[in-house]
Coordinates of C-alpha atoms in Angstrom, one line a residue:
X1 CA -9.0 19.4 3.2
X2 CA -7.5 16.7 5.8
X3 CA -9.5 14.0 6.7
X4 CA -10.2 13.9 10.5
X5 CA -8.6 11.1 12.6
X6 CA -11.5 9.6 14.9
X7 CA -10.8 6.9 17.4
X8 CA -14.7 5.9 18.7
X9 CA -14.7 3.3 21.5
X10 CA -16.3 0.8 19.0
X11 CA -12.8 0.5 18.2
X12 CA -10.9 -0.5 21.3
X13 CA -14.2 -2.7 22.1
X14 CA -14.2 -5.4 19.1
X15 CA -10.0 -5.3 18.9
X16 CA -9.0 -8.9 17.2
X17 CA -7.7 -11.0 19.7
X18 CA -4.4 -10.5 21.4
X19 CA -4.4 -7.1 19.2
X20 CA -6.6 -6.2 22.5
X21 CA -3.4 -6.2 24.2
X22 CA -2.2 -3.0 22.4
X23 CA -5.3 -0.6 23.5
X24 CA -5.4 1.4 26.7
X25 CA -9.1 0.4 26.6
X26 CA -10.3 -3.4 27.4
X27 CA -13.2 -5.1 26.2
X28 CA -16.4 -4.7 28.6
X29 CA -19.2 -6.8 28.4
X30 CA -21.3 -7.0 25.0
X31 CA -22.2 -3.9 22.1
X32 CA -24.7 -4.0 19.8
X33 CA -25.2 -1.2 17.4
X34 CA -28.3 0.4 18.3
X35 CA -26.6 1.7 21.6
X36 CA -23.7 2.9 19.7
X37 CA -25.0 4.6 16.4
X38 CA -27.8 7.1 16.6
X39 CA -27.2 8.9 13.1
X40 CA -25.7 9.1 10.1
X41 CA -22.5 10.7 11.4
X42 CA -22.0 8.3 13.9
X43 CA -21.5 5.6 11.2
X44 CA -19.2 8.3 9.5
X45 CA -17.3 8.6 12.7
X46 CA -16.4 4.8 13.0
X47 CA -15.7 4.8 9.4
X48 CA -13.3 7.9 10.2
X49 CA -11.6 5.5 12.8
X50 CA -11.0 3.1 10.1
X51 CA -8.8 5.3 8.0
X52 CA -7.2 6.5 11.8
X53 CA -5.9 3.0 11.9
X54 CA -4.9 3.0 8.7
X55 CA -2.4 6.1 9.3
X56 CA -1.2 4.3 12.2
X57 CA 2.3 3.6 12.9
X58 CA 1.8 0.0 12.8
X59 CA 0.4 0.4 8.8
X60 CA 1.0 3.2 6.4
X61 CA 3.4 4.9 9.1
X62 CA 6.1 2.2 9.2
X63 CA 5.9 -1.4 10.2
X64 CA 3.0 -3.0 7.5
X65 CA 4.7 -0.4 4.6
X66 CA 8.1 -1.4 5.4
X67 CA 7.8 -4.9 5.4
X68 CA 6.3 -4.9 2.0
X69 CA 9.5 -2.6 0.9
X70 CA 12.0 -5.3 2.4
X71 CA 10.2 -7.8 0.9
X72 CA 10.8 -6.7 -3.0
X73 CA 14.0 -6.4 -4.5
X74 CA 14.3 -2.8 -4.2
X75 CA 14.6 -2.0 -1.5
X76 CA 17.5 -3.7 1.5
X77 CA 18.8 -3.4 4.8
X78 CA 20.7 -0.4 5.0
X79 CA 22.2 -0.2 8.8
X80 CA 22.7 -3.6 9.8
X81 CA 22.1 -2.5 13.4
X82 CA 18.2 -2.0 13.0
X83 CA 16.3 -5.1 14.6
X84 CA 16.5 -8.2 13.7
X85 CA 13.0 -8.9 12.8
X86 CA 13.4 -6.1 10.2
X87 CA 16.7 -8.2 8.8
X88 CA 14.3 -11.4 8.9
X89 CA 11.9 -9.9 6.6
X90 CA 14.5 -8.8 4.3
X91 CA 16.5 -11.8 4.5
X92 CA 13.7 -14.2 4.1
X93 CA 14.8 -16.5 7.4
X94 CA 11.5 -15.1 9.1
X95 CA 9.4 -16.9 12.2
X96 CA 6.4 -17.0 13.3
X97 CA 6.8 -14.6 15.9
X98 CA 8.3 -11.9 13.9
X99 CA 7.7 -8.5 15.4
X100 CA 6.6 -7.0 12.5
X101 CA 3.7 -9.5 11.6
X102 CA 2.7 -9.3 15.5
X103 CA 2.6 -5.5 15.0
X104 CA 0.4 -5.0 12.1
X105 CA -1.7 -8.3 11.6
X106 CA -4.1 -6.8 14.6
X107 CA -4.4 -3.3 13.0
X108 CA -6.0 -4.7 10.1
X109 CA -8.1 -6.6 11.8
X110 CA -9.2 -3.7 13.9
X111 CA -9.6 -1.5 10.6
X112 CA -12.1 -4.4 9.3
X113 CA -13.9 -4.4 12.5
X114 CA -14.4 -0.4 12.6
X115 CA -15.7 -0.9 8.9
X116 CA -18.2 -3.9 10.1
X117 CA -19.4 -1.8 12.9
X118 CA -20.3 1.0 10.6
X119 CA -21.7 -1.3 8.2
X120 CA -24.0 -2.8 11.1
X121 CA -24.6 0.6 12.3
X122 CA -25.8 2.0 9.1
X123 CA -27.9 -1.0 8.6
X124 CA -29.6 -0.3 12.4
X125 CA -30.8 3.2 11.2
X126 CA -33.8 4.2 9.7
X127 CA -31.7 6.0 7.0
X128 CA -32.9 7.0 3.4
X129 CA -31.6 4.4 1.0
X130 CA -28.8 6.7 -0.9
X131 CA -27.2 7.6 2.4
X132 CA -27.6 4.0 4.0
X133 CA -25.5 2.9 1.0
X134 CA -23.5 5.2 0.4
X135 CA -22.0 5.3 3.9
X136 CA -22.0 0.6 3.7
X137 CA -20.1 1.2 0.4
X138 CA -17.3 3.4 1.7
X139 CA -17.1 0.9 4.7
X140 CA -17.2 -2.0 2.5
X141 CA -14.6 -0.5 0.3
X142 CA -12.4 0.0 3.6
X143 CA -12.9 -3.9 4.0
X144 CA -12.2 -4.8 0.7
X145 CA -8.9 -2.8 0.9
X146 CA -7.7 -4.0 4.3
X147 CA -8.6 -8.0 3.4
X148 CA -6.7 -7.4 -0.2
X149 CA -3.8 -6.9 1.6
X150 CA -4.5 -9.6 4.1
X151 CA -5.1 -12.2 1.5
X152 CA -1.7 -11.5 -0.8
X153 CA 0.4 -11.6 2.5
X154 CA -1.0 -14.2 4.5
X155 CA -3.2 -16.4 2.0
X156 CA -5.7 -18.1 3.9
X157 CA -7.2 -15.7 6.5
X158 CA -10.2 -15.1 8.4
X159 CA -13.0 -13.6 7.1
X160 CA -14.9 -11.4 9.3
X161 CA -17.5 -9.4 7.8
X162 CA -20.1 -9.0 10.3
X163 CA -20.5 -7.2 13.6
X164 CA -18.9 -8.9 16.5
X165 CA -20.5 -7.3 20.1
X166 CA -18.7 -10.1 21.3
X167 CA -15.1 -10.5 21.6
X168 CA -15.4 -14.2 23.2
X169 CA -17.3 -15.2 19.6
X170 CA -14.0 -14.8 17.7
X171 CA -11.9 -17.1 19.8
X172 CA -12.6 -20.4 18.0
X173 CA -12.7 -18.5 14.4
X174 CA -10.8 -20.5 11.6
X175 CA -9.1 -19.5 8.4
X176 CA -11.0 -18.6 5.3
X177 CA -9.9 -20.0 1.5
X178 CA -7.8 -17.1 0.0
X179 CA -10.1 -18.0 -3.1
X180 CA -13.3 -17.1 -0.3
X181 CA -11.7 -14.0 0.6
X182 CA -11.4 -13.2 -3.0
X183 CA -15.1 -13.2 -3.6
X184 CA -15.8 -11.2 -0.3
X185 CA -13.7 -8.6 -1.5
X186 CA -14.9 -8.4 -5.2
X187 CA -18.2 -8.3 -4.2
X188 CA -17.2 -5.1 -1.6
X189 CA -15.7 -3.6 -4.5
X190 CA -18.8 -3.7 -6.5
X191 CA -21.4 -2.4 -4.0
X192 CA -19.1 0.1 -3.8
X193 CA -18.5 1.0 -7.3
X194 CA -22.4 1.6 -7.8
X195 CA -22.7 3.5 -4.5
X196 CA -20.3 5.4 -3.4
X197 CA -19.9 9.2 -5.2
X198 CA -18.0 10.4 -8.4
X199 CA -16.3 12.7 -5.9
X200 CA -15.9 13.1 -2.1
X201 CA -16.8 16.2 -0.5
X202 CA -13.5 19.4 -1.2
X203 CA -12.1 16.1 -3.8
X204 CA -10.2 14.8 -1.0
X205 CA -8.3 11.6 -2.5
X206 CA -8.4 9.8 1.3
X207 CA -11.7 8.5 0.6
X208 CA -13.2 6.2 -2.1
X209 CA -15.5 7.1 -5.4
X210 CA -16.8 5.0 -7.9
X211 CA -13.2 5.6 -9.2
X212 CA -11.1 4.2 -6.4
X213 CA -13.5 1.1 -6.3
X214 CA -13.0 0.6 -10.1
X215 CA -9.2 0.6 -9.6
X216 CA -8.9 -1.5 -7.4
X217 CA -11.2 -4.1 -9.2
X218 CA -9.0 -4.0 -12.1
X219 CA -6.2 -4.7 -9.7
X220 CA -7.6 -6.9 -7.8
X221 CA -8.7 -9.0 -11.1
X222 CA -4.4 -8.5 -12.2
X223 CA -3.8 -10.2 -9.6
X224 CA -6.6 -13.2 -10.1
X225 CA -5.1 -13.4 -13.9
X226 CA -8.6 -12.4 -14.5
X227 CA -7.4 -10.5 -17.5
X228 CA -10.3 -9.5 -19.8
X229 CA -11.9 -7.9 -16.2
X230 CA -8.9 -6.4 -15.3
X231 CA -9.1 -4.8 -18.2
X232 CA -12.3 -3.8 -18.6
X233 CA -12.2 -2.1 -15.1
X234 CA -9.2 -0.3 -15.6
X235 CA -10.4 0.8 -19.2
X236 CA -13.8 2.0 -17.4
X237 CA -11.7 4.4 -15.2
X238 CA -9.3 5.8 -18.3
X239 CA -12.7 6.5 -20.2
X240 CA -13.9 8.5 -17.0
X241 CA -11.2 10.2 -16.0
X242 CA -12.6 13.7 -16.6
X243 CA -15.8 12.4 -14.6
X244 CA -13.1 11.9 -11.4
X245 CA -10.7 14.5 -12.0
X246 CA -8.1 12.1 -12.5
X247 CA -4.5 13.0 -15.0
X248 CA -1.0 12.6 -14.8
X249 CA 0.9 14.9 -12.7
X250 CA 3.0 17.0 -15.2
X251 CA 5.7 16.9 -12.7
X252 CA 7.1 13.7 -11.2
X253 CA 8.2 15.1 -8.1
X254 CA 5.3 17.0 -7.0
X255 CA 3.8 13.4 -5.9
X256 CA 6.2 13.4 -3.6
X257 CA 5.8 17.0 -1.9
X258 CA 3.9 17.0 0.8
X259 CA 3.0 20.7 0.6
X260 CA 1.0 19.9 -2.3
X261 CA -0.4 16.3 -2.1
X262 CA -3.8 17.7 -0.9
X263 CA -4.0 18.7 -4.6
X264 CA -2.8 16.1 -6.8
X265 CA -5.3 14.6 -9.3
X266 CA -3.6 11.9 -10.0
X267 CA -4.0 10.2 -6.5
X268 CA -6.9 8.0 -6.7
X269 CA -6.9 6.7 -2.7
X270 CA -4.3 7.8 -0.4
X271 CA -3.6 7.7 3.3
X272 CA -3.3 10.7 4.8
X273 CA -1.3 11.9 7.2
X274 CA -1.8 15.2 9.8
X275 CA 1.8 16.8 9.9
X276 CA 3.4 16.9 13.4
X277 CA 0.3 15.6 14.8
X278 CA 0.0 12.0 16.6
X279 CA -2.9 10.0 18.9
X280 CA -2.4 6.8 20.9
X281 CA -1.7 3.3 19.5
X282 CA 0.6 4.9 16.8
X283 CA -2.2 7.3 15.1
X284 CA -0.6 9.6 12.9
X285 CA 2.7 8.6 13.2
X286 CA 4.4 8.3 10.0
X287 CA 8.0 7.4 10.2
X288 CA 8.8 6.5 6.6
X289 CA 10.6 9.2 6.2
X290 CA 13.3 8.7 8.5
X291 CA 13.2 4.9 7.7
X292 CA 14.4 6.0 4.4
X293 CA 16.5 9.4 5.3
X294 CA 20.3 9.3 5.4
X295 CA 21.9 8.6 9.4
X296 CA 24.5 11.2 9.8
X297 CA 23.2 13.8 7.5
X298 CA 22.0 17.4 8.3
X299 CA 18.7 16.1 7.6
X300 CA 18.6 13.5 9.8
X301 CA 17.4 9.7 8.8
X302 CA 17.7 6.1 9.7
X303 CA 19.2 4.5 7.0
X304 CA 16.8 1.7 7.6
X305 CA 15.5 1.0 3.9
X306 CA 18.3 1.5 1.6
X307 CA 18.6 -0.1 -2.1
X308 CA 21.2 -1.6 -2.9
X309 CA 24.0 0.0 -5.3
X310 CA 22.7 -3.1 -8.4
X311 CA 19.0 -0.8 -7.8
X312 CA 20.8 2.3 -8.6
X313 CA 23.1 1.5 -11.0
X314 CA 20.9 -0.4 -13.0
X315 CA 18.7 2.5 -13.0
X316 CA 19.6 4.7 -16.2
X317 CA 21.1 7.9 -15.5
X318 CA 18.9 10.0 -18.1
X319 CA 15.6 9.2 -16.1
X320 CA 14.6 11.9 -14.3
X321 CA 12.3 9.6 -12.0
X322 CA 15.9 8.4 -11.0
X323 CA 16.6 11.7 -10.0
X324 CA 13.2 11.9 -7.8
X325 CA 13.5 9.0 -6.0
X326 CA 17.4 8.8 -4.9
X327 CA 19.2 10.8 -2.4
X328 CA 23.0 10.5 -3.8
X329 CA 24.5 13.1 -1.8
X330 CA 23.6 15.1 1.0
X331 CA 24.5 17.7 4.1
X332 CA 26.9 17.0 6.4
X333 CA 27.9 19.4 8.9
X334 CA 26.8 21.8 6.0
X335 CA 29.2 20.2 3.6
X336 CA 28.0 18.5 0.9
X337 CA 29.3 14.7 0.2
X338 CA 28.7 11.8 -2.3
X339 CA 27.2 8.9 -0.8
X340 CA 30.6 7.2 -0.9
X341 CA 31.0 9.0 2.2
X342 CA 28.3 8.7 4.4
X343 CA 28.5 7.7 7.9
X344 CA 26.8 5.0 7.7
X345 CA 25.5 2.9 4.9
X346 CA 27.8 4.2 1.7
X347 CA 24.3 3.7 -0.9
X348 CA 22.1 6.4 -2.5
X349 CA 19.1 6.5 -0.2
X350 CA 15.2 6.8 -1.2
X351 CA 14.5 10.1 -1.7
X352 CA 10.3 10.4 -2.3
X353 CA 9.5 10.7 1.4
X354 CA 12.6 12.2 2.9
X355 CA 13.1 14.9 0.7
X356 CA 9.9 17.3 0.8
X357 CA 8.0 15.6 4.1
X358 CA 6.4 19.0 5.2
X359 CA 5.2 20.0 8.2
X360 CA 7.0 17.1 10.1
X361 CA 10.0 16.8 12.6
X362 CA 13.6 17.6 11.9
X363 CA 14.3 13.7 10.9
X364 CA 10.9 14.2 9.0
X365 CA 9.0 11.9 11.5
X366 CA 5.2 12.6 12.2
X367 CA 4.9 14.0 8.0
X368 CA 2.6 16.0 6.0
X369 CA 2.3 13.1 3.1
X370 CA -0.6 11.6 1.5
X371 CA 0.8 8.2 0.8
X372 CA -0.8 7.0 -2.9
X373 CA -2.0 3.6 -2.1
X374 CA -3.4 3.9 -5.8
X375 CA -2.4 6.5 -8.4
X376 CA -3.6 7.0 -12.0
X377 CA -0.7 6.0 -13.8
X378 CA -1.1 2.6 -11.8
X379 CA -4.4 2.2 -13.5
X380 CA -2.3 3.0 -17.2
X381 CA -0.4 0.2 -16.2
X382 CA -2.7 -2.4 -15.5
X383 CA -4.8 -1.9 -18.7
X384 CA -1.7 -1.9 -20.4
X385 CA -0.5 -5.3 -19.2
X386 CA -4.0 -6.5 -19.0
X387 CA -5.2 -5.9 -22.7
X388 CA -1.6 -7.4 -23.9
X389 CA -2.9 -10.6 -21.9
X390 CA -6.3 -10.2 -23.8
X391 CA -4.9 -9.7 -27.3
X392 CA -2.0 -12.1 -27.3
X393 CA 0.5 -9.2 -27.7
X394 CA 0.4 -5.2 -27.3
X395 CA -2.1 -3.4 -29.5
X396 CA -1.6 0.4 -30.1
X397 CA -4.1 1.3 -27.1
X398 CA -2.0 -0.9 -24.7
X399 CA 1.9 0.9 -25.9
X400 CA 0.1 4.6 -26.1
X401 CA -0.9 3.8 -22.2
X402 CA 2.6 3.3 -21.2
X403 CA 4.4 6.0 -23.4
X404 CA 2.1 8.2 -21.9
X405 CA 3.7 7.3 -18.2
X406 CA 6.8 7.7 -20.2
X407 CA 6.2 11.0 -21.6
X408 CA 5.6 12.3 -18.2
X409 CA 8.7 10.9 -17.2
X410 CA 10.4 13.0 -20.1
X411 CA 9.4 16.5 -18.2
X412 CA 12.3 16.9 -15.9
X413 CA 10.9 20.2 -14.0
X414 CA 9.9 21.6 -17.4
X415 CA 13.0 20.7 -18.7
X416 CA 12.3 18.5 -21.7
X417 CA 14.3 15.2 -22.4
X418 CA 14.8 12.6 -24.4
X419 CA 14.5 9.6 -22.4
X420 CA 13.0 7.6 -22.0
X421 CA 11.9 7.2 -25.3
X422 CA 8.3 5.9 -26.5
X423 CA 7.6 2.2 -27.2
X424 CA 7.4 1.7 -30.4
X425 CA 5.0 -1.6 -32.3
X426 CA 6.2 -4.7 -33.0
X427 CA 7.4 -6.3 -29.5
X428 CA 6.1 -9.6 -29.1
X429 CA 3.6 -10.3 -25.6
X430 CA 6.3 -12.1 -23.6
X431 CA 8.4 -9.1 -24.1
X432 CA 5.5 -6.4 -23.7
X433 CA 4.6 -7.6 -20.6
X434 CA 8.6 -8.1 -19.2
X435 CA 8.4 -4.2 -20.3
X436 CA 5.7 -3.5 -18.2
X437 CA 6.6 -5.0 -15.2
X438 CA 9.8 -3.1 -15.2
X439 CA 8.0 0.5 -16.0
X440 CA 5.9 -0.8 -12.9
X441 CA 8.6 -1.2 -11.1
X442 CA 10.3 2.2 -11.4
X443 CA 7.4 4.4 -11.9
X444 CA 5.8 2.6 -8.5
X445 CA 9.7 2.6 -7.3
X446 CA 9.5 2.1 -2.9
X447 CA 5.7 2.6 -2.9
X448 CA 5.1 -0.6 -2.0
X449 CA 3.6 -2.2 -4.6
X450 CA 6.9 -4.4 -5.8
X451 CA 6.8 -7.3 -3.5
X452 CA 3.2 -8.0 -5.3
X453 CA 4.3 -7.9 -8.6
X454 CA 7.1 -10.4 -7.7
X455 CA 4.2 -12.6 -6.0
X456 CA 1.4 -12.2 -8.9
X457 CA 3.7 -13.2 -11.5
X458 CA 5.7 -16.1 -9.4
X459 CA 9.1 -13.7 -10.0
X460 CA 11.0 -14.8 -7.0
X461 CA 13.5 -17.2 -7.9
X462 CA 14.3 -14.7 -11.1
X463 CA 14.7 -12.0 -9.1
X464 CA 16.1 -13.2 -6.1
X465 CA 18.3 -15.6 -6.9
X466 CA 18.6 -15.2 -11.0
X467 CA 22.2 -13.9 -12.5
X468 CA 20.6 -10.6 -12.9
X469 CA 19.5 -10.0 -9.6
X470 CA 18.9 -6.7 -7.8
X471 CA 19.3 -7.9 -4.4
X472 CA 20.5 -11.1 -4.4
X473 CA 18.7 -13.9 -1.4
X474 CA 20.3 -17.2 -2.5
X475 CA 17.8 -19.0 0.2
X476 CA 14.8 -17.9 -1.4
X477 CA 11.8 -20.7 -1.4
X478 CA 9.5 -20.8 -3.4
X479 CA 7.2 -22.9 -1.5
X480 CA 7.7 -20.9 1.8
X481 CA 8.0 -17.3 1.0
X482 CA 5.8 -16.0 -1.2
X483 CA 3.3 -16.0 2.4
X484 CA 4.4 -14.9 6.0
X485 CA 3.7 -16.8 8.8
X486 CA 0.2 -16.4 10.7
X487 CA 1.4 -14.6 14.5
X488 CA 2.3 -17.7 16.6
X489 CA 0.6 -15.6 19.2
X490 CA -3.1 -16.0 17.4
X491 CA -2.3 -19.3 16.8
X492 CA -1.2 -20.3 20.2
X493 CA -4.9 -17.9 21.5
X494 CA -6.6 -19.9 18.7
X495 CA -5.4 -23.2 17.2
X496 CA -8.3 -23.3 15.0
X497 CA -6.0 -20.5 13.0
X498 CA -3.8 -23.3 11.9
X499 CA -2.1 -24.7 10.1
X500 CA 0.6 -22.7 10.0
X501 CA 1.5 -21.2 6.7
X502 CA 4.2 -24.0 4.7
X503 CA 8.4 -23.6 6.3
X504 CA 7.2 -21.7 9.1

């Protein structure tokens, strides 16, 4: 079952700042939650408007999404034509008033206010204890995932997590320490791993459990190098997975068919999108697959996010997750071609979205996908790189957790290979952990999680400017680009945003 799209006026009313300038509706004198919320599905309503935003254009449909992709060193600039504040992301010679940031920074913020209103609304009700918290933990978790992505982009942020009835009150707000923001979001995480379900009503994967919090604790404690509690919260999910319904797909590809990602158990949070269905403000727009699809083929693309040919040729031929994720050849005028011939941008394009988008449009815009924001085999991964960190090296649970990933991989539509083959004992940690990385990196290949892998682990002048780089960005620094720039617009509305993130 899809979750319903809900846009509440709560919404539009406590907008962050300029992001106000977006909404059809302004801002009109002063809320407070008793005169929005009467019951318990008015707090699921606004919490419904949360995930609307999040299956916005300006998020999981395209501009938030792609940013991350440009970022890594997967994924490049395919036609050269697209605009330039695309190219500035890529090419790491951003400023402050790059398009992009302008266009998602305020969605987020308006996701965390719909969960803060929810959170005050539940919290205004006389409501039974179990459903008071189990509505403030689904909220909270919303607010815990919106500020984890905040945080890892932006570092220093502000930290909203109350109410605002005033839109005035947020004018003179100042940043938060990233280390601040941290806390706010553990601690989200962990009312929400107590209260929310084992399983959301018809096992739709587009809201939270007890499993979905856990996950992201243990990825959320990766990224602190909090090791031992990375590990213990990814281990806590592997233990339960019968308990969540959670398993490796036996197929690869079907996570990547939008026919069937209603029904895949090994999506642990996803964002879901309402094929050939759209609202104002970018609702329900997903354009990810023609970003990725192929200009000048039969099915029609963009050629905007393209990898570049090191991606693919380093990529070994005999994985069939090579074969999932590229588009080497496609329809043209109902002939087909190699991609040496393409019309525009002579590269094999990214295949997971463009290839099986559903119920969409004819260049696959406004999709049928479910967008995995966290998958099981992410989990696999982190306990495998966080135990290694624990015990100095890879133990036999740690390997068994990847070669399981790779023994999925080894079922190429039933067809049984060879490759790639299981890990065996005897690597050192250095090694183990280089291993992992790069069985992150093609497993999770264009599902945005790269760009924070190169962050967590300080990767960027190895794999940006290092012999055996991917995509090679001989200006990369250190000391400026592992953060964007804050909006110049909020700072200009603001000052007491400032300062400005360092080279900006």
């Amino acid at each position: 079952m899809k979750t319903k799209i809900y846009k509440s006026l709560v919404l539009a009313m406590t907008c962050w700042m300029a992001g106000c300038t977006d909404l059809e509706e302004k801002p009109v004198g002063l809320l407070a939650p008793e005169s929005l919320f009467n019951s318990a599905n008015d707090v699921e309503t606004a919490i419904f408007g949360a995930y609307g935003w999040m299956a916005s254009e300006r998020l999981y449909g395209r501009q938030f999404v792609t940013a991350l992709m440009l970022r890594g060193d997967m994924v490049d600039i395919g036609d050269r034509g697209t605009p330039a504040e695309r190219q500035q992301v890529n090419d790491f010679n951003m400023d402050d008033n790059n398009g992009m940031v302008r266009s998602f920074w305020p969605y987020w913020y308006q996701t965390i206010s719909a969960a803060n209103a929810a959170i005050s609304g539940a919290e205004s009700l006389d409501l039974q204890e179990d459903v008071n918290n189990r509505l403030v933990a689904e909220a909270r978790f919303v607010r815990a995932f919106s500020y984890y992505h905040l945080v890892r982009v932006f570092g220093d942020v502000p930290y909203i997590d109350y109410f605002i009835n005033d839109p005035e009150a947020v004018k003179d707000i100042s940043k938060t320490s990233s280390s601040e923001v941290y806390q706010g979001i553990v601690a989200d995480l962990e009312f929400a791993k107590q209260w929310l379900p084992d399983n959301q009503p018809n096992d739709v994967r587009s809201r939270p459990t007890k499993g979905t919090a856990a996950s992201y604790l243990a990825s959320v404690h990766l990224t602190l190098a909090d090791y031992p509690k990375a590990y213990e919260e990814a281990k806590w999910v592997i233990d339960n997975k019968g308990r969540f319904g959670y398993e490796l797909e036996a197929d690869y590809q079907d996570l990547f068919r939008a026919e069937m990602a209603d029904n895949l158990t090994e999506h642990i949070f996803s964002l879901d999108f309402l094929g050939q269905q759209n609202g104002g403000g970018g609702a329900n727009d997903d354009l990810m697959p023609p970003m990725t699809g192929i200009r000048g083929a039969d099915e029609l693309g963009w050629s905007v996010c393209v990898p570049s040919m090191n991606v693919y040729n380093t990529w070994d031929d005999r994985d069939y997750r090579k074969e999932v994720s590229f588009q080497p050849e496609a329809l043209t005028n109902g002939v087909l071609e190699p991609y040496t011939e393409f019309a525009n941008t002579q590269r094999p394009h990214i295949a997971k979205y463009r290839r099986f988008p559903g119920n969409s449009n004819s260049d696959g815009r406004y999709s049928d996908h479910n967008y995995a924001a966290m998958r099981y085999a992410e989990v696999l991964l982190i306990a495998a790189e966080a135990a290694a960190e624990v015990n100095n090296g890879p133990t036999a649970e740690a390997i068994g957790y990847v070669n399981a990933i790779r023994e999925r991989a080894r079922n190429a539509a039933g067809t049984q290979n060879a490759f790639p083959e299981d890990v065996s004992a005897g690597m050192d940690q250095e090694s183990f952990i280089d291993l992992v990385l790069d069985e992150r990196r093609l497993e999770l290949s264009f599902e945005y999680k790269r760009w924070y892998d190169i962050k967590r682990r300080q990767l960027g002048q190895q794999v940006f400017t290092g012999a055996e780089s991917l995509e090679p960005h001989p200006n990369f620094d250190p000391d400026r680009d592992y953060l964007m720039p804050l909006p110049r617009i909020e700072l200009d509305v603001n000052p007491n945003l400032g300062p400005q993130n360092p080279g900006y």
